[in-house]
Coordinates of C-alpha atoms and ligand atoms in Angstrom, one line a residue:
X1 CA 4.2 33.3 47.7
X2 CA 6.2 30.1 48.4
X3 CA 7.7 28.2 45.5
X4 CA 8.7 24.5 45.4
X5 CA 10.8 23.2 42.5
X6 CA 11.3 19.5 42.1
X7 CA 14.4 18.5 40.1
X8 CA 17.5 20.6 40.2
X9 CA 19.0 19.9 36.8
X10 CA 19.7 22.6 34.1
X11 CA 16.0 23.8 34.1
X12 CA 15.1 23.4 37.8
X13 CA 18.4 24.8 39.3
X14 CA 18.5 27.8 36.8
X15 CA 14.9 28.7 37.7
X16 CA 15.5 28.2 41.4
X17 CA 18.6 30.3 41.4
X18 CA 16.9 33.1 39.4
X19 CA 13.9 33.3 41.7
X20 CA 16.0 32.9 44.8
X21 CA 18.4 35.7 43.7
X22 CA 15.4 38.0 43.5
X23 CA 14.3 37.2 47.0
X24 CA 11.5 34.7 46.2
X25 CA 11.1 32.0 48.9
X26 CA 12.1 28.9 47.0
X27 CA 12.5 25.3 48.2
X28 CA 14.3 23.3 45.6
X29 CA 14.2 19.5 45.9
X30 CA 16.3 16.8 44.4
X31 CA 16.3 13.1 45.1
X32 CA 20.1 12.9 44.4
X33 CA 21.6 13.6 47.8
X34 CA 25.1 14.3 46.4
X35 CA 23.7 16.9 44.1
X36 CA 21.8 18.6 47.0
X37 CA 25.0 18.6 49.0
X38 CA 27.0 20.2 46.2
X39 CA 24.4 22.8 45.4
X40 CA 24.3 23.8 49.1
X41 CA 27.9 24.7 48.9
X42 CA 27.1 27.1 46.1
X43 CA 28.4 24.9 43.3
X44 CA 26.1 23.7 40.5
X45 CA 26.6 20.0 39.7
X46 CA 27.1 20.9 36.0
X47 CA 28.7 23.8 34.1
X48 CA 26.5 26.6 33.1
X49 CA 27.8 30.2 32.6
X50 CA 26.7 32.7 35.4
X51 CA 24.9 30.0 37.4
X52 CA 27.5 29.6 40.1
X53 CA 27.5 33.3 41.0
X54 CA 23.7 33.4 40.8
X55 CA 23.3 30.3 43.0
X56 CA 25.5 31.7 45.7
X57 CA 23.5 34.9 45.7
X58 CA 20.2 32.9 45.8
X59 CA 21.4 30.8 48.7
X60 CA 22.1 33.9 50.7
X61 CA 18.6 35.3 49.9
X62 CA 15.5 33.1 49.4
X63 CA 16.7 29.7 48.2
X64 CA 16.8 26.5 50.2
X65 CA 17.8 23.2 48.7
X66 CA 17.0 19.8 50.1
X67 CA 15.5 16.4 49.4
X68 CA 12.5 17.0 51.7
X69 CA 9.7 16.8 49.1
X70 CA 7.2 16.6 51.9
X71 CA 8.1 20.1 53.2
X72 CA 7.9 21.5 49.6
X73 CA 4.5 20.0 48.9
X74 CA 3.0 21.0 52.3
X75 CA 4.2 24.6 52.2
X76 CA 4.5 25.7 48.5
X77 CA 1.8 27.7 46.7
X78 CA 3.3 26.7 43.3
X79 CA 5.2 23.5 42.8
X80 CA 7.2 23.3 39.6
X81 CA 8.2 19.9 38.4
X82 CA 11.5 19.9 36.4
X83 CA 12.6 16.3 36.5
X84 CA 14.1 14.7 33.5
X85 CA 12.0 13.0 30.8
X86 CA 14.5 10.9 28.8
X87 CA 13.8 8.2 26.2
X88 CA 13.1 4.5 26.8
X89 CA 15.0 1.9 24.9
X90 CA 12.0 1.8 22.5
X91 CA 12.3 5.5 21.7
X92 CA 9.3 6.5 23.8
X93 CA 9.2 9.2 26.5
X94 CA 10.2 7.9 29.9
X95 CA 7.9 9.3 32.4
X96 CA 9.1 7.2 35.4
X97 CA 10.6 10.1 37.4
X98 CA 7.6 12.4 36.7
X99 CA 5.1 9.8 37.6
X100 CA 7.1 8.9 40.7
X101 CA 7.0 12.6 41.8
X102 CA 3.3 12.8 41.0
X103 CA 2.6 9.8 43.3
X104 CA 4.7 11.3 46.1
X105 CA 2.9 14.6 45.8
X106 CA -0.5 12.8 45.9
X107 CA 0.5 10.8 49.0
X108 CA 1.7 14.0 50.8
X109 CA -1.4 16.0 49.8
X110 CA -3.6 13.2 51.2
X111 CA -2.5 14.4 54.7
X112 CA -2.1 18.1 54.0
X113 CA -4.4 21.1 54.0
X114 CA -2.3 22.8 51.4
X115 CA -3.9 23.5 48.0
X116 CA -0.9 24.0 45.7
X117 CA -0.8 24.5 41.9
X118 CA 1.4 21.8 40.3
X119 CA 3.2 23.3 37.3
X120 CA 4.8 20.8 34.9
X121 CA 7.8 22.3 33.3
X122 CA 9.4 19.1 32.2
X123 CA 8.9 18.4 28.5
X124 CA 6.1 15.9 28.1
X125 CA 4.0 14.5 25.3
X126 CA 0.4 15.7 25.0
X127 CA -2.1 14.2 27.6
X128 CA 0.7 13.7 30.1
X129 CA -0.7 16.4 32.4
X130 CA -4.0 14.6 32.4
X131 CA -2.3 11.3 33.4
X132 CA -0.3 13.2 36.1
X133 CA -3.5 14.8 37.4
X134 CA -5.1 11.4 37.7
X135 CA -2.2 10.0 39.6
X136 CA -2.3 12.9 42.1
X137 CA -6.1 12.5 42.4
X138 CA -5.8 8.8 43.0
X139 CA -3.1 9.0 45.6
X140 CA -4.5 12.1 47.4
X141 CA -8.2 11.2 47.1
X142 CA -8.6 14.9 46.3
X143 CA -9.9 16.8 43.2
X144 CA -8.0 18.8 40.7
X145 CA -9.5 22.3 40.3
X146 CA -10.7 22.2 43.9
X147 CA -8.0 20.8 46.2
X148 CA -5.0 21.4 43.9
X149 CA -4.4 22.8 40.4
X150 CA -2.4 21.5 37.5
X151 CA -0.7 23.5 34.8
X152 CA 1.5 22.7 31.8
X153 CA 4.3 25.3 31.5
X154 CA 6.9 24.0 29.0
X155 CA 10.4 25.5 29.2
X156 CA 12.4 26.8 26.3
X157 CA 15.8 27.7 27.8
X158 CA 19.1 26.9 26.0
X159 CA 21.9 25.2 27.8
X160 CA 24.9 27.5 27.8
X161 CA 22.5 30.5 28.2
X162 CA 20.2 29.0 30.8
X163 CA 20.6 31.9 33.2
X164 CA 19.9 34.7 30.6
X165 CA 17.1 32.7 29.1
X166 CA 15.5 32.1 32.6
X167 CA 15.5 35.8 33.2
X168 CA 14.5 36.7 29.7
X169 CA 12.4 34.0 28.1
X170 CA 11.1 34.6 24.6
X171 CA 7.7 33.3 25.7
X172 CA 5.7 31.9 28.6
X173 CA 3.2 29.2 27.7
X174 CA 0.6 28.4 30.3
X175 CA -1.8 25.5 29.7
X176 CA -4.5 24.7 32.1
X177 CA -8.0 23.4 32.6
X178 CA -9.6 26.4 34.4
X179 CA -9.0 30.1 34.1
X180 CA -8.5 30.6 37.9
X181 CA -5.5 28.3 38.0
X182 CA -4.1 29.7 34.7
X183 CA -4.4 33.2 36.1
X184 CA -2.7 32.3 39.3
X185 CA 0.4 31.1 37.4
X186 CA 0.2 34.0 35.0
X187 CA 0.1 36.5 37.9
X188 CA 3.2 34.9 39.4
X189 CA 5.1 35.2 36.1
X190 CA 3.9 38.8 35.6
X191 CA 5.6 39.6 38.9
X192 CA 8.8 38.1 37.7
X193 CA 8.9 39.0 34.0
X194 CA 8.3 42.3 32.2
X195 CA 7.4 42.4 28.5
X196 CA 7.1 38.7 27.8
X197 CA 4.5 37.3 25.4
X198 CA 2.1 34.9 27.1
X199 CA 0.2 32.1 25.4
X200 CA -2.5 30.7 27.6
X201 CA -4.2 27.5 26.3
X202 CA -5.3 24.1 27.5
X203 CA -2.8 21.6 28.8
X204 CA -2.5 19.3 25.8
X205 CA -1.9 22.3 23.4
X206 CA 0.8 23.6 25.7
X207 CA 2.5 20.2 25.8
X208 CA 2.3 20.1 22.0
X209 CA 3.7 23.6 21.6
X210 CA 7.0 22.4 23.1
X211 CA 7.3 19.5 20.7
X212 CA 6.4 21.6 17.7
X213 CA 9.0 24.1 18.7
X214 CA 11.8 21.7 19.1
X215 CA 10.8 19.7 16.0
X216 CA 11.0 22.9 13.9
X217 CA 14.4 23.8 15.3
X218 CA 15.7 20.3 14.5
X219 CA 14.2 20.6 11.0
X220 CA 16.1 23.9 10.4
X221 CA 19.3 22.2 11.5
X222 CA 18.9 19.1 9.3
X223 CA 17.8 21.4 6.4
X224 CA 20.9 23.5 6.5
X225 CA 23.1 20.4 7.1
X226 CA 21.7 18.8 4.0
X227 CA 22.3 22.1 2.0
X228 CA 25.9 22.0 3.4
X229 CA 26.4 18.5 2.2
X230 CA 25.3 19.6 -1.3
X231 CA 27.5 22.7 -1.1
X232 CA 30.5 20.4 -0.5
X233 CA 30.0 18.9 -4.0
X234 CA 30.0 22.3 -5.7
X235 CA 33.5 23.8 -5.9
X236 CA 33.8 27.1 -4.2
X237 CA 30.3 27.1 -2.6
X238 CA 30.0 28.4 1.0
X239 CA 27.1 27.2 3.1
X240 CA 27.6 30.1 5.6
X241 CA 26.9 32.7 2.8
X242 CA 23.9 30.6 1.8
X243 CA 22.6 30.5 5.4
X244 CA 23.2 34.2 5.9
X245 CA 21.3 35.1 2.8
X246 CA 18.3 32.9 3.4
X247 CA 18.3 33.9 7.0
X248 CA 17.7 37.6 6.0
X249 CA 14.4 36.5 4.5
X250 CA 12.0 37.2 7.4
X251 CA 10.0 34.2 6.5
X252 CA 13.0 32.0 7.3
X253 CA 14.9 33.8 10.1
X254 CA 18.6 33.6 10.8
X255 CA 18.8 31.4 13.8
X256 CA 19.5 27.6 13.8
X257 CA 21.0 27.8 10.3
X258 CA 24.6 26.9 11.4
X259 CA 25.6 23.8 9.5
X260 CA 27.6 21.4 11.6
X261 CA 28.0 17.7 12.4
X262 CA 24.4 17.3 13.5
X263 CA 22.4 18.3 16.5
X264 CA 22.8 16.6 19.9
X265 CA 22.1 17.4 23.5
X266 CA 19.5 16.5 25.9
X267 CA 16.5 17.9 24.1
X268 CA 16.2 17.8 20.3
X269 CA 17.1 14.2 19.7
X270 CA 14.9 12.9 22.5
X271 CA 12.0 15.2 21.8
X272 CA 11.9 14.3 18.1
X273 CA 12.0 10.6 19.0
X274 CA 9.2 11.1 21.6
X275 CA 7.0 13.0 19.1
X276 CA 7.6 10.4 16.3
X277 CA 6.7 7.5 18.6
X278 CA 3.7 9.5 20.1
X279 CA 2.2 10.2 16.7
X280 CA 2.7 6.7 15.5
X281 CA 0.5 5.6 18.4
X282 CA -2.3 7.3 16.5
X283 CA -1.5 5.7 13.2
X284 CA 0.2 8.8 11.9
X285 CA 3.4 8.5 9.8
X286 CA 5.4 11.6 10.6
X287 CA 7.5 11.4 7.4
X288 CA 9.1 14.8 7.7
X289 CA 10.2 14.3 11.3
X290 CA 11.6 10.9 10.5
X291 CA 13.6 12.5 7.6
X292 CA 14.9 15.2 9.9
X293 CA 16.0 12.5 12.3
X294 CA 17.6 10.4 9.6
X295 CA 19.4 13.4 8.1
X296 CA 20.8 14.1 11.5
X297 CA 22.0 10.6 12.3
X298 CA 23.7 10.4 8.9
X299 CA 25.8 13.5 9.6
X300 CA 28.3 11.6 11.6
X301 CA 28.7 9.0 8.9
X302 CA 29.1 11.8 6.4
X303 CA 31.8 13.2 8.5
X304 CA 33.6 9.8 8.7
X305 CA 33.4 9.6 4.8
X306 CA 34.7 13.2 4.6
X307 CA 37.7 12.3 6.9
X308 CA 38.3 9.0 5.1
X309 CA 38.8 10.9 1.8
X310 CA 41.4 13.0 3.6
X311 CA 43.2 10.5 5.8
X312 CA 42.6 7.3 3.7
X313 CA 42.6 5.1 6.9
X314 CA 42.5 5.8 10.7
X315 CA 44.2 2.8 12.1
X316 CA 47.1 3.8 14.5
X317 CA 46.7 7.5 13.6
X318 CA 46.6 10.0 16.4
X319 CA 43.5 12.2 15.9
X320 CA 42.7 15.2 18.1
X321 CA 39.1 15.8 18.8
X322 CA 38.5 19.4 19.8
X323 CA 35.3 19.7 21.7
X324 CA 33.2 17.0 23.5
X325 CA 30.1 18.8 24.7
X326 CA 27.2 19.0 22.4
X327 CA 27.5 22.8 22.3
X328 CA 29.8 25.5 23.5
X329 CA 29.6 26.9 27.0
X330 CA 28.3 23.6 28.4
X331 CA 29.7 20.4 29.9
X332 CA 26.6 18.4 28.7
X333 CA 27.6 15.5 26.5
X334 CA 24.2 13.9 26.3
X335 CA 23.8 12.7 22.7
X336 CA 26.9 14.7 21.7
X337 CA 27.9 14.0 18.1
X338 CA 31.5 14.3 19.2
X339 CA 31.2 11.2 21.5
X340 CA 29.5 9.4 18.7
X341 CA 32.4 10.3 16.3
X342 CA 34.9 9.1 18.9
X343 CA 33.2 5.7 19.3
X344 CA 33.2 5.3 15.5
X345 CA 36.9 6.3 15.2
X346 CA 37.8 3.9 17.9
X347 CA 36.2 1.1 15.9
X348 CA 38.5 2.1 13.1
X349 CA 41.4 1.8 15.6
X350 CA 42.3 5.5 15.7
X351 CA 44.2 6.8 18.7
X352 CA 42.1 9.6 20.1
X353 CA 43.2 12.5 22.2
X354 CA 40.2 14.6 23.3
X355 CA 40.2 18.2 24.3
X356 CA 37.4 20.2 25.9
X357 CA 37.4 23.1 28.4
X358 CA 34.6 21.7 30.5
X359 CA 33.3 18.3 29.4
X360 CA 36.3 15.9 30.0
X361 CA 35.0 14.5 33.3
X362 CA 31.6 13.7 31.8
X363 CA 33.2 12.1 28.8
X364 CA 35.5 10.0 30.9
X365 CA 32.4 8.5 32.6
X366 CA 31.3 7.2 29.2
X367 CA 34.4 6.5 27.2
X368 CA 36.8 5.7 30.1
X369 CA 40.5 5.2 29.3
X370 CA 40.0 4.1 25.7
X371 CA 41.1 7.6 24.7
X372 CA 43.4 10.2 26.3
X373 CA 42.2 13.5 27.6
X374 CA 43.8 16.9 28.0
X375 CA 42.8 20.5 28.9
X376 CA 45.8 21.8 27.0
X377 CA 45.4 22.6 23.3
X378 CA 49.2 22.2 22.9
X379 CA 49.1 18.7 24.3
X380 CA 46.0 17.8 22.2
X381 CA 47.8 18.8 19.0
X382 CA 51.3 17.5 19.8
X383 CA 52.2 14.8 17.2
X384 CA 48.6 14.6 16.0
X385 CA 47.9 13.6 12.4
X386 CA 44.6 15.4 12.2
X387 CA 42.6 17.8 14.5
X388 CA 38.8 17.8 14.2
X389 CA 36.9 20.8 15.4
X390 CA 33.6 19.5 16.7
X391 CA 32.2 21.9 19.3
X392 CA 32.3 25.7 18.5
X393 CA 34.1 26.7 21.7
X394 CA 35.4 30.3 21.2
X395 CA 39.0 29.2 21.9
X396 CA 39.1 27.0 18.9
X397 CA 38.6 30.0 16.6
X398 CA 41.9 31.3 17.9
X399 CA 44.0 28.4 16.8
X400 CA 46.9 29.7 14.8
X401 CA 50.0 28.5 12.9
X402 CA 52.1 28.4 16.1
X403 CA 49.7 25.9 17.7
X404 CA 49.6 23.8 14.5
X405 CA 53.4 23.5 14.4
X406 CA 53.1 20.9 17.1
X407 CA 51.2 18.5 14.8
X408 CA 52.8 15.6 13.0
X409 CA 50.6 16.3 9.9
X410 CA 49.0 19.6 9.9
X411 CA 45.5 18.5 8.8
X412 CA 42.5 20.3 10.2
X413 CA 38.9 19.1 9.7
X414 CA 36.6 22.0 10.8
X415 CA 33.0 21.0 11.1
X416 CA 32.0 24.5 12.3
X417 CA 34.1 26.6 9.9
X418 CA 35.7 28.5 12.7
X419 CA 39.0 29.0 11.0
X420 CA 40.1 30.8 7.8
X421 CA 41.9 28.6 5.3
X422 CA 44.1 31.3 3.8
X423 CA 45.5 32.3 7.2
X424 CA 46.7 28.7 8.0
X425 CA 49.8 27.0 7.1
X426 CA 48.0 23.6 7.1
X427 CA 45.8 21.4 5.1
X428 CA 42.4 22.8 6.0
X429 CA 39.2 21.0 5.2
X430 CA 35.9 22.5 6.3
X431 CA 32.5 20.7 5.9
X432 CA 30.0 22.8 4.1
X433 CA 32.5 24.4 1.7
X434 CA 32.8 23.1 -1.8
X435 CA 36.4 22.0 -2.4
X436 CA 38.1 24.0 -5.1
Ligands
NAD1 P1 18.4 17.0 34.3 O1 18.5 15.6 33.9 O2 19.5 17.9 34.2 O3 17.8 17.2 35.8 C1 16.7 16.5 36.3 C2 16.9 16.5 37.8 O4 15.7 15.8 38.4 C3 18.1 15.7 38.3 O5 18.9 16.5 39.1 C4 17.5 14.5 39.0 O6 18.3 14.0 40.1 C5 16.2 15.1 39.5 N1 15.2 14.1 39.8 C6 14.9 12.9 39.1 N2 13.9 12.3 39.7 C7 13.6 13.0 40.9 C8 12.6 12.8 41.9 N3 11.8 11.7 41.9 N4 12.6 13.7 42.9 C9 13.4 14.8 42.9 N5 14.3 15.0 41.9 C10 14.4 14.1 40.9 O7 17.2 17.6 33.4 P2 17.0 19.0 32.7 O8 18.0 19.1 31.6 O9 17.0 20.1 33.7 O10 15.6 18.8 32.0 C11 14.4 18.7 32.8 C12 13.2 18.8 31.9 O11 13.2 20.0 31.2 C13 13.2 17.7 30.8 O12 11.9 17.3 30.6 C14 13.8 18.4 29.6 O13 13.4 17.8 28.4 C15 13.2 19.8 29.8 N6 14.0 20.8 29.2 C16 15.4 20.8 29.3 C17 16.1 21.8 28.7 C18 17.6 21.8 28.7 O14 18.2 22.5 27.9 N7 18.3 21.0 29.5 C19 15.5 22.9 28.0 C20 14.1 22.9 28.0 C21 13.3 21.9 28.6

């Protein structure tokens, strides 16, 4: 079986490398020629643990990477589409890349005898598969279900764990219009995965599953963040103990209950926006989802207020921001709260020095030389008036009194509660803990 994958971002490249490393014949396509070039040297264009090794192995076995979509469409049995689906300026889902790929596929199929199944892995609002099918039918003058198949197969991997999640997903959702096409994709997955629960359904339900999933995760985060904010007002209260206790309740579950500065990244904020805008099209008012979103966007303001109480003012003060990526083990800064915080502190005329093990280059592209950057913790802390732990990189939990000695004022603001107050010879303020 030949596999085509269109879009070699976090999802597409992880999937391509995983399949290729197991000897599958995979042709991965990206329209960005620089990316293709880099990937062909065995280097992913972004940081993802384990991916570099896996990619090198895959390139030696079954993986080819190019920008030749025609070859992929003409030769592949299954064509996975994994292009980005960002947000438009009005907060709607931007389907430009996906629709562009669909049109290209249709035009190529018009002159090909191949009858592939097109599998949409990109996150898309319900009814998008139907629109994509219509584009392919129009461009190819061929019929879905006869000349090609179409499947919705949303992806649930987590950045920072993309390789492990690609090999061991918690679920495979397959949405289709006919059982023959659904079974073809299911059979492919059954050859790759053992012991994975499958949900087979129609395309629009599969599409909706992904949004319901991410909305629920976002809800959990905003919920615990709100509880953390309340805890802060009750002397001695600890949100982590609250989260641990409620997480033991099997009806709640322990994951996604880590209070912090708000969720970011390339998925939760954009997917929530897309679902809100999508449901408003039908006259629905998704009050809960809007509250989740509002709670999240307020978190950075809450953090500024928290810091103002500690520092009084920011002007001219050197503030060390520890962590730029939206989560640990990633260099992805898309919608990172850290970047948002930096922008706000710059407005208050603070002097920012930013530290991150992986995300400095991406941040520089956005913030430029308005702040300084360092990969050395010592340099980040030197002469600083306040260090703010934003991303829970493991190395920040190892900060000790020797490191803090370099600071001008030893003030730590810990939005992840990585450090232990009583061990520190510093003024330590953690969000989510009620001040005594
Ligand atoms: P990404 O932005 O990292 O990568 C998308 C890739 O598609 C880029 O390399 C881009 O150059 C390529 N591309 C764009 N247009 C193209 C075209 N016409 N032809 C060929 N290539 C093209 O995106 P991602 O983070 O991998 O996400 C892809 C999809 O999967 C999105 O819909 C996203 O919501 C969803 N998703 C992402 C994650 C995640 O954690 N990143 C998890 C689950 C689902």
